[in-house]
PDB file of C-alpha atoms and ligand atoms in Angstrom:
ATOM      1  CA  MET Y   7      71.298  26.739 -13.032  1.00 55.00           C
ATOM      2  CA  THR Y   8      68.135  28.411 -11.710  1.00 74.00           C
ATOM      3  CA  SER Y   9      67.489  28.660  -8.014  1.00 94.00           C
ATOM      4  CA  ILE Y  10      64.542  27.224  -6.034  1.00 97.00           C
ATOM      5  CA  ALA Y  11      63.241  30.768  -5.594  1.00 98.00           C
ATOM      6  CA  GLU Y  12      63.275  31.396  -9.313  1.00 97.00           C
ATOM      7  CA  ASN Y  13      61.711  28.167 -10.157  1.00 98.00           C
ATOM      8  CA  ILE Y  14      58.883  28.871  -7.614  1.00 98.00           C
ATOM      9  CA  ARG Y  15      58.427  32.391  -9.127  1.00 98.00           C
ATOM     10  CA  SER Y  16      58.077  30.921 -12.730  1.00 98.00           C
ATOM     11  CA  ILE Y  17      55.606  28.142 -11.477  1.00 98.00           C
ATOM     12  CA  ARG Y  18      53.510  30.780  -9.754  1.00 98.00           C
ATOM     13  CA  GLU Y  19      53.317  32.705 -13.007  1.00 98.00           C
ATOM     14  CA  ARG Y  20      52.230  29.525 -14.937  1.00 98.00           C
ATOM     15  CA  MET Y  21      49.684  28.637 -12.204  1.00 98.00           C
ATOM     16  CA  ASP Y  22      48.181  32.159 -12.419  1.00 98.00           C
ATOM     17  CA  ARG Y  23      47.894  31.964 -16.184  1.00 98.00           C
ATOM     18  CA  ALA Y  24      46.355  28.512 -16.155  1.00 98.00           C
ATOM     19  CA  ALA Y  25      43.822  29.659 -13.555  1.00 98.00           C
ATOM     20  CA  ARG Y  26      42.849  32.741 -15.378  1.00 98.00           C
ATOM     21  CA  ALA Y  27      42.641  30.791 -18.698  1.00 98.00           C
ATOM     22  CA  ALA Y  28      40.112  28.545 -16.891  1.00 98.00           C
ATOM     23  CA  GLY Y  29      38.124  31.485 -15.489  1.00 98.00           C
ATOM     24  CA  ARG Y  30      39.372  30.637 -11.915  1.00 98.00           C
ATOM     25  CA  ASP Y  31      40.651  32.792  -9.230  1.00 97.00           C
ATOM     26  CA  PRO Y  32      44.467  32.195  -9.079  1.00 95.00           C
ATOM     27  CA  GLY Y  33      44.537  32.605  -5.305  1.00 96.00           C
ATOM     28  CA  GLU Y  34      42.395  29.358  -4.857  1.00 96.00           C
ATOM     29  CA  VAL Y  35      45.247  27.083  -5.942  1.00 98.00           C
ATOM     30  CA  LEU Y  36      47.951  26.038  -3.520  1.00 98.00           C
ATOM     31  CA  LEU Y  37      51.504  25.048  -4.306  1.00 98.00           C
ATOM     32  CA  VAL Y  38      52.807  22.189  -2.458  1.00 98.00           C
ATOM     33  CA  GLY Y  39      56.488  21.385  -2.876  1.00 98.00           C
ATOM     34  CA  ALA Y  40      57.284  17.588  -3.118  1.00 98.00           C
ATOM     35  CA  SER Y  41      60.398  17.679  -1.297  1.00 98.00           C
ATOM     36  CA  LYS Y  42      61.439  13.946  -1.228  1.00 97.00           C
ATOM     37  CA  MET Y  43      65.170  13.400  -1.591  1.00 96.00           C
ATOM     38  CA  ASN Y  44      65.875  17.111  -0.914  1.00 96.00           C
ATOM     39  CA  ASP Y  45      67.491  18.243   2.171  1.00 96.00           C
ATOM     40  CA  ALA Y  46      66.414  20.582   4.900  1.00 97.00           C
ATOM     41  CA  ALA Y  47      68.222  23.525   3.247  1.00 97.00           C
ATOM     42  CA  ALA Y  48      66.346  23.019   0.129  1.00 97.00           C
ATOM     43  CA  CYS Y  49      63.096  22.919   2.070  1.00 98.00           C
ATOM     44  CA  GLN Y  50      63.942  26.047   3.966  1.00 98.00           C
ATOM     45  CA  ALA Y  51      64.799  27.780   0.587  1.00 98.00           C
ATOM     46  CA  ALA Y  52      61.379  26.816  -0.789  1.00 98.00           C
ATOM     47  CA  ILE Y  53      59.699  28.139   2.444  1.00 98.00           C
ATOM     48  CA  ALA Y  54      61.487  31.386   2.213  1.00 98.00           C
ATOM     49  CA  ALA Y  55      60.208  31.673  -1.412  1.00 98.00           C
ATOM     50  CA  GLY Y  56      56.745  31.362  -0.187  1.00 97.00           C
ATOM     51  CA  ILE Y  57      55.732  27.802  -0.900  1.00 98.00           C
ATOM     52  CA  ASP Y  58      52.319  27.109   0.551  1.00 98.00           C
ATOM     53  CA  ALA Y  59      53.304  23.663   2.102  1.00 98.00           C
ATOM     54  CA  LEU Y  60      55.844  21.019   1.622  1.00 98.00           C
ATOM     55  CA  GLY Y  61      54.787  17.347   1.009  1.00 98.00           C
ATOM     56  CA  GLU Y  62      56.796  14.285   1.933  1.00 98.00           C
ATOM     57  CA  ASN Y  63      56.498  10.778   0.749  1.00 97.00           C
ATOM     58  CA  ARG Y  64      58.410   8.589   3.099  1.00 98.00           C
ATOM     59  CA  VAL Y  65      57.926   8.474   6.910  1.00 98.00           C
ATOM     60  CA  GLN Y  66      61.480   7.787   7.783  1.00 98.00           C
ATOM     61  CA  GLU Y  67      62.706  10.696   5.647  1.00 98.00           C
ATOM     62  CA  MET Y  68      60.029  13.080   7.041  1.00 98.00           C
ATOM     63  CA  THR Y  69      60.919  12.117  10.635  1.00 98.00           C
ATOM     64  CA  ALA Y  70      64.651  12.863   9.971  1.00 98.00           C
ATOM     65  CA  LYS Y  71      64.007  16.167   8.456  1.00 98.00           C
ATOM     66  CA  LEU Y  72      61.468  17.252  11.125  1.00 98.00           C
ATOM     67  CA  ALA Y  73      64.376  16.800  13.601  1.00 98.00           C
ATOM     68  CA  GLU Y  74      66.366  19.133  11.501  1.00 98.00           C
ATOM     69  CA  ARG Y  75      63.412  21.682  11.483  1.00 98.00           C
ATOM     70  CA  ALA Y  76      63.312  21.474   7.761  1.00 98.00           C
ATOM     71  CA  TYR Y  77      59.580  22.472   7.606  1.00 98.00           C
ATOM     72  CA  ASP Y  78      59.566  25.346  10.094  1.00 98.00           C
ATOM     73  CA  GLY Y  79      57.549  28.158   8.663  1.00 98.00           C
ATOM     74  CA  ALA Y  80      55.160  26.160   6.358  1.00 98.00           C
ATOM     75  CA  PRO Y  81      52.622  23.332   6.911  1.00 98.00           C
ATOM     76  CA  LEU Y  82      53.820  19.833   6.298  1.00 98.00           C
ATOM     77  CA  HIS Y  83      51.671  17.449   4.277  1.00 99.00           C
ATOM     78  CA  PHE Y  84      52.065  13.704   3.777  1.00 98.00           C
ATOM     79  CA  ILE Y  85      51.650  12.837   0.180  1.00 98.00           C
ATOM     80  CA  GLY Y  86      53.240   9.311  -0.166  1.00 97.00           C
ATOM     81  CA  HIS Y  87      51.918   5.794   0.208  1.00 97.00           C
ATOM     82  CA  LEU Y  88      51.250   5.214   3.848  1.00 97.00           C
ATOM     83  CA  GLN Y  89      51.605   1.921   5.694  1.00 97.00           C
ATOM     84  CA  ARG Y  90      49.333   1.223   8.622  1.00 97.00           C
ATOM     85  CA  ASN Y  91      52.213   0.498  10.983  1.00 98.00           C
ATOM     86  CA  LYS Y  92      53.626   4.068  10.304  1.00 98.00           C
ATOM     87  CA  VAL Y  93      50.386   5.998  10.741  1.00 98.00           C
ATOM     88  CA  ARG Y  94      51.289   6.828  14.357  1.00 98.00           C
ATOM     89  CA  GLN Y  95      54.322   8.750  13.253  1.00 98.00           C
ATOM     90  CA  VAL Y  96      52.364  10.901  10.767  1.00 98.00           C
ATOM     91  CA  VAL Y  97      49.113  11.740  12.603  1.00 98.00           C
ATOM     92  CA  GLY Y  98      49.305  14.997  14.356  1.00 97.00           C
ATOM     93  CA  ARG Y  99      52.643  15.891  12.438  1.00 98.00           C
ATOM     94  CA  ALA Y 100      51.243  16.383   8.983  1.00 98.00           C
ATOM     95  CA  ALA Y 101      48.595  19.080   8.771  1.00 98.00           C
ATOM     96  CA  LEU Y 102      47.113  17.107   5.776  1.00 99.00           C
ATOM     97  CA  ILE Y 103      47.446  13.490   4.780  1.00 99.00           C
ATOM     98  CA  HIS Y 104      46.723  13.249   0.988  1.00 98.00           C
ATOM     99  CA  SER Y 105      46.976   9.568   0.636  1.00 98.00           C
ATOM    100  CA  ALA Y 106      44.176   7.953   2.670  1.00 98.00           C
ATOM    101  CA  GLY Y 107      43.493   5.102   0.200  1.00 97.00           C
ATOM    102  CA  SER Y 108      41.724   2.337   2.197  1.00 97.00           C
ATOM    103  CA  LEU Y 109      39.230   1.861   4.985  1.00 97.00           C
ATOM    104  CA  ALA Y 110      41.784   0.066   7.063  1.00 97.00           C
ATOM    105  CA  LEU Y 111      44.096   3.020   6.774  1.00 98.00           C
ATOM    106  CA  LEU Y 112      41.272   5.430   7.623  1.00 98.00           C
ATOM    107  CA  GLU Y 113      40.459   3.394  10.669  1.00 98.00           C
ATOM    108  CA  GLU Y 114      44.096   3.469  11.807  1.00 98.00           C
ATOM    109  CA  ILE Y 115      44.259   7.237  11.285  1.00 98.00           C
ATOM    110  CA  HIS Y 116      41.141   7.661  13.249  1.00 98.00           C
ATOM    111  CA  ARG Y 117      42.402   5.453  16.124  1.00 98.00           C
ATOM    112  CA  GLN Y 118      45.852   7.293  16.386  1.00 98.00           C
ATOM    113  CA  ALA Y 119      44.088  10.673  16.157  1.00 98.00           C
ATOM    114  CA  GLU Y 120      41.837   9.668  18.995  1.00 98.00           C
ATOM    115  CA  LYS Y 121      44.645   8.684  21.092  1.00 98.00           C
ATOM    116  CA  GLN Y 122      46.231  12.036  20.596  1.00 98.00           C
ATOM    117  CA  SER Y 123      42.890  13.804  21.008  1.00 98.00           C
ATOM    118  CA  LEU Y 124      43.034  15.629  17.709  1.00 98.00           C
ATOM    119  CA  ILE Y 125      41.265  15.598  14.466  1.00 98.00           C
ATOM    120  CA  GLN Y 126      43.377  14.584  11.504  1.00 98.00           C
ATOM    121  CA  ASP Y 127      42.536  16.234   8.109  1.00 98.00           C
ATOM    122  CA  VAL Y 128      42.777  13.834   5.211  1.00 98.00           C
ATOM    123  CA  LEU Y 129      42.122  13.482   1.447  1.00 98.00           C
ATOM    124  CA  LEU Y 130      40.734  10.294   0.080  1.00 98.00           C
ATOM    125  CA  GLU Y 131      43.120   8.919  -2.697  1.00 98.00           C
ATOM    126  CA  VAL Y 132      41.493   7.690  -5.846  1.00 98.00           C
ATOM    127  CA  ASN Y 133      43.171   5.279  -8.178  1.00 98.00           C
ATOM    128  CA  ILE Y 134      41.769   6.981 -11.245  1.00 96.00           C
ATOM    129  CA  GLY Y 135      43.611   4.927 -13.781  1.00 95.00           C
ATOM    130  CA  GLY Y 136      42.592   1.547 -12.048  1.00 94.00           C
ATOM    131  CA  GLU Y 137      46.310   0.568 -11.884  1.00 93.00           C
ATOM    132  CA  GLU Y 138      47.323  -2.596 -10.086  1.00 92.00           C
ATOM    133  CA  SER Y 139      50.546  -0.836  -8.909  1.00 90.00           C
ATOM    134  CA  LYS Y 140      48.902   2.180  -7.343  1.00 92.00           C
ATOM    135  CA  SER Y 141      47.047   2.498  -3.960  1.00 94.00           C
ATOM    136  CA  GLY Y 142      43.788   4.363  -3.493  1.00 97.00           C
ATOM    137  CA  PHE Y 143      40.072   3.750  -3.842  1.00 98.00           C
ATOM    138  CA  SER Y 144      38.722   2.554  -7.212  1.00 97.00           C
ATOM    139  CA  PRO Y 145      36.497   5.186  -8.670  1.00 97.00           C
ATOM    140  CA  GLN Y 146      33.681   2.603  -8.270  1.00 96.00           C
ATOM    141  CA  ALA Y 147      34.377   2.106  -4.553  1.00 97.00           C
ATOM    142  CA  LEU Y 148      35.014   5.692  -3.797  1.00 98.00           C
ATOM    143  CA  TYR Y 149      31.460   6.951  -3.095  1.00 98.00           C
ATOM    144  CA  ALA Y 150      30.756   4.231  -0.528  1.00 98.00           C
ATOM    145  CA  ALA Y 151      34.166   4.745   1.065  1.00 98.00           C
ATOM    146  CA  ALA Y 152      33.468   8.396   1.396  1.00 98.00           C
ATOM    147  CA  GLU Y 153      30.058   7.700   2.947  1.00 98.00           C
ATOM    148  CA  SER Y 154      31.864   5.362   5.508  1.00 98.00           C
ATOM    149  CA  ALA Y 155      34.568   7.865   6.155  1.00 98.00           C
ATOM    150  CA  ARG Y 156      32.014  10.255   7.743  1.00 97.00           C
ATOM    151  CA  GLU Y 157      31.670   7.905  10.580  1.00 97.00           C
ATOM    152  CA  PHE Y 158      35.274   8.531  11.839  1.00 98.00           C
ATOM    153  CA  SER Y 159      34.918  11.156  14.390  1.00 98.00           C
ATOM    154  CA  HIS Y 160      38.670  11.866  14.584  1.00 98.00           C
ATOM    155  CA  ILE Y 161      39.022  12.318  10.856  1.00 98.00           C
ATOM    156  CA  ARG Y 162      37.880  15.377   8.736  1.00 98.00           C
ATOM    157  CA  VAL Y 163      37.796  14.490   4.997  1.00 98.00           C
ATOM    158  CA  LEU Y 164      38.550  17.709   3.095  1.00 98.00           C
ATOM    159  CA  GLY Y 165      38.706  16.304  -0.532  1.00 98.00           C
ATOM    160  CA  LEU Y 166      40.334  14.049  -2.966  1.00 98.00           C
ATOM    161  CA  MET Y 167      43.810  13.189  -4.285  1.00 98.00           C
ATOM    162  CA  ALA Y 168      44.835  11.397  -7.387  1.00 98.00           C
ATOM    163  CA  ILE Y 169      47.928  10.386  -9.321  1.00 97.00           C
ATOM    164  CA  PRO Y 170      46.934   9.511 -12.908  1.00 96.00           C
ATOM    165  CA  PRO Y 171      48.842   6.931 -14.880  1.00 93.00           C
ATOM    166  CA  ALA Y 172      52.226   8.094 -16.320  1.00 85.00           C
ATOM    167  CA  GLU Y 173      51.118   9.509 -19.724  1.00 77.00           C
ATOM    168  CA  ARG Y 174      53.467  10.159 -22.544  1.00 80.00           C
ATOM    169  CA  GLU Y 175      51.158  12.171 -24.833  1.00 90.00           C
ATOM    170  CA  PRO Y 176      50.894  15.910 -24.046  1.00 91.00           C
ATOM    171  CA  HIS Y 177      47.575  16.528 -22.151  1.00 95.00           C
ATOM    172  CA  GLY Y 178      47.222  12.732 -21.821  1.00 95.00           C
ATOM    173  CA  ASN Y 179      46.244  13.162 -18.152  1.00 96.00           C
ATOM    174  CA  LEU Y 180      43.524  15.785 -18.762  1.00 97.00           C
ATOM    175  CA  PRO Y 181      40.635  13.143 -19.126  1.00 97.00           C
ATOM    176  CA  TYR Y 182      41.657  11.588 -15.757  1.00 97.00           C
ATOM    177  CA  PHE Y 183      41.762  15.035 -14.027  1.00 98.00           C
ATOM    178  CA  ILE Y 184      38.293  15.795 -15.354  1.00 98.00           C
ATOM    179  CA  LYS Y 185      36.997  12.456 -14.023  1.00 98.00           C
ATOM    180  CA  VAL Y 186      38.453  13.069 -10.562  1.00 98.00           C
ATOM    181  CA  SER Y 187      37.027  16.618 -10.595  1.00 98.00           C
ATOM    182  CA  GLN Y 188      33.670  15.246 -11.320  1.00 98.00           C
ATOM    183  CA  LEU Y 189      33.838  12.704  -8.485  1.00 98.00           C
ATOM    184  CA  TYR Y 190      35.029  15.592  -6.165  1.00 98.00           C
ATOM    185  CA  VAL Y 191      32.038  17.815  -6.987  1.00 98.00           C
ATOM    186  CA  ASP Y 192      29.649  14.855  -6.645  1.00 98.00           C
ATOM    187  CA  ILE Y 193      30.833  13.581  -3.368  1.00 98.00           C
ATOM    188  CA  SER Y 194      31.231  17.029  -1.757  1.00 98.00           C
ATOM    189  CA  ARG Y 195      27.778  18.041  -2.791  1.00 98.00           C
ATOM    190  CA  ASN Y 196      25.969  14.779  -1.889  1.00 98.00           C
ATOM    191  CA  LEU Y 197      27.874  13.443   1.081  1.00 98.00           C
ATOM    192  CA  TYR Y 198      29.792  16.427   2.670  1.00 98.00           C
ATOM    193  CA  ASP Y 199      27.440  19.401   2.393  1.00 98.00           C
ATOM    194  CA  ASN Y 200      29.780  21.070  -0.083  1.00 98.00           C
ATOM    195  CA  SER Y 201      32.381  21.256   2.487  1.00 98.00           C
ATOM    196  CA  PHE Y 202      35.257  19.887   0.394  1.00 98.00           C
ATOM    197  CA  LYS Y 203      38.278  22.334   0.004  1.00 98.00           C
ATOM    198  CA  TYR Y 204      41.129  20.327  -1.549  1.00 98.00           C
ATOM    199  CA  LEU Y 205      41.405  18.651  -4.900  1.00 98.00           C
ATOM    200  CA  SER Y 206      44.988  17.626  -5.036  1.00 99.00           C
ATOM    201  CA  MET Y 207      46.229  16.664  -8.533  1.00 98.00           C
ATOM    202  CA  GLY Y 208      48.898  17.777 -10.958  1.00 98.00           C
ATOM    203  CA  MET Y 209      52.603  17.550 -10.838  1.00 97.00           C
ATOM    204  CA  SER Y 210      55.643  19.144 -12.684  1.00 97.00           C
ATOM    205  CA  ASP Y 211      54.636  17.915 -16.072  1.00 95.00           C
ATOM    206  CA  ASP Y 212      50.885  18.413 -16.016  1.00 96.00           C
ATOM    207  CA  PHE Y 213      49.848  20.921 -13.410  1.00 98.00           C
ATOM    208  CA  GLU Y 214      48.338  23.379 -15.847  1.00 98.00           C
ATOM    209  CA  ASP Y 215      45.913  20.676 -17.094  1.00 98.00           C
ATOM    210  CA  ALA Y 216      45.092  19.866 -13.505  1.00 98.00           C
ATOM    211  CA  ILE Y 217      44.324  23.406 -12.761  1.00 98.00           C
ATOM    212  CA  ALA Y 218      42.087  23.653 -15.831  1.00 98.00           C
ATOM    213  CA  ALA Y 219      40.185  20.694 -14.548  1.00 98.00           C
ATOM    214  CA  GLY Y 220      39.700  22.318 -11.012  1.00 98.00           C
ATOM    215  CA  ALA Y 221      42.763  21.413  -8.853  1.00 98.00           C
ATOM    216  CA  THR Y 222      43.156  23.387  -5.724  1.00 98.00           C
ATOM    217  CA  ILE Y 223      46.403  21.869  -4.824  1.00 98.00           C
ATOM    218  CA  ILE Y 224      49.144  20.973  -7.083  1.00 98.00           C
ATOM    219  CA  ARG Y 225      52.162  18.890  -5.996  1.00 98.00           C
ATOM    220  CA  VAL Y 226      55.358  19.895  -7.648  1.00 98.00           C
ATOM    221  CA  GLY Y 227      58.781  18.416  -7.128  1.00 98.00           C
ATOM    222  CA  SER Y 228      61.328  18.491  -9.957  1.00 97.00           C
ATOM    223  CA  ALA Y 229      60.199  21.697 -11.534  1.00 97.00           C
ATOM    224  CA  ILE Y 230      61.146  23.359  -8.107  1.00 98.00           C
ATOM    225  CA  PHE Y 231      63.908  21.250  -6.701  1.00 97.00           C
ATOM    226  CA  GLY Y 232      65.509  19.911  -9.973  1.00 91.00           C
ATOM    227  CA  TYR Y 233      65.685  16.272 -11.112  1.00 80.00           C
ATOM    228  CA  ARG Y 234      66.124  13.748  -8.325  1.00 75.00           C
ATOM    229  CA  GLN Y 235      68.935  11.341  -8.310  1.00 68.00           C
ATOM    230  CA  TYR Y 236      67.647   7.736  -7.786  1.00 63.00           C
ATOM    231  CA  GLN Y 237      70.279   5.277  -6.717  1.00 54.00           C
TER     232      GLN Y 237
HETATM  233  C1  PLP C  28      57.223  13.230  -6.277  1.00 85.38           C
HETATM  234  C2  PLP C  28      55.814  13.338  -6.115  1.00 85.38           C
HETATM  235  C3  PLP C  28      55.186  14.569  -6.791  1.00 85.38           C
HETATM  236  C4  PLP C  28      56.035  15.496  -7.653  1.00 85.38           C
HETATM  237  O1  PLP C  28      56.520  14.950  -8.784  1.00 85.38           O
HETATM  238  P1  PLP C  28      57.192  15.840  -9.913  1.00 85.38           P
HETATM  239  O2  PLP C  28      57.039  15.136 -11.236  1.00 85.38           O
HETATM  240  O3  PLP C  28      58.573  15.780  -9.482  1.00 85.38           O
HETATM  241  O4  PLP C  28      56.636  17.142  -9.867  1.00 85.38           O
HETATM  242  C5  PLP C  28      53.902  14.689  -6.703  1.00 85.38           C
HETATM  243  N1  PLP C  28      53.115  13.828  -5.886  1.00 85.38           N
HETATM  244  C6  PLP C  28      53.608  12.803  -5.351  1.00 85.38           C
HETATM  245  C7  PLP C  28      52.755  11.893  -4.496  1.00 85.38           C
HETATM  246  C8  PLP C  28      54.974  12.458  -5.437  1.00 85.38           C
HETATM  247  O5  PLP C  28      55.359  11.544  -4.932  1.00 85.38           O
END
């Protein structure tokens, strides 16, 4: 069995290779550990091994692990589906919310951030496969949503996040990654003065293709922490 530190080292090597092959600077891609269902000790092992941030999916699990100081030493990101009634527990705790996927959610994030007198960094989630089961803005609705999001004074939109459909073919997600990347460049340039920093896409099985398409954040779970046991 390999350790979390060894896994992170080998992922970093693969990230560097993928970035160089795409003519990109390897330093511009961040590795976020998707730490759902892994305990505080595993989170701390990843932080000791130099992970750039940890990402959580569920508010309840994040809150419990915060109390155990699981994330001390690295930024905490929220990457999972976020319900409006749980926004209050995430704003101000997560350095970056990847999953802002509706105007109602943005409105609530803005409201809670205003209450706490802070500005919350977020990414707009795009449902790039147009799947019923997934949240996020449809590619068609994204541009108008990104335009509306500029009005929320307590939100700073720093980019986009996407989870493409589960693909079985090798490189099956590459066309989706390329589409998201085009939306990212277009919206950053036309609506945000080229200020976007984060294009969050790519997981354990496809992060090299995401980097080839322009990802600046990859979210990796099982390749770091091992396979999750679902009950
Ligand atoms: C779990 C998860 C990941 C990581 O998935 P792996 O396939 O285990 O790397 C990435 N992003 C989100 C939103 C996740 O929930």
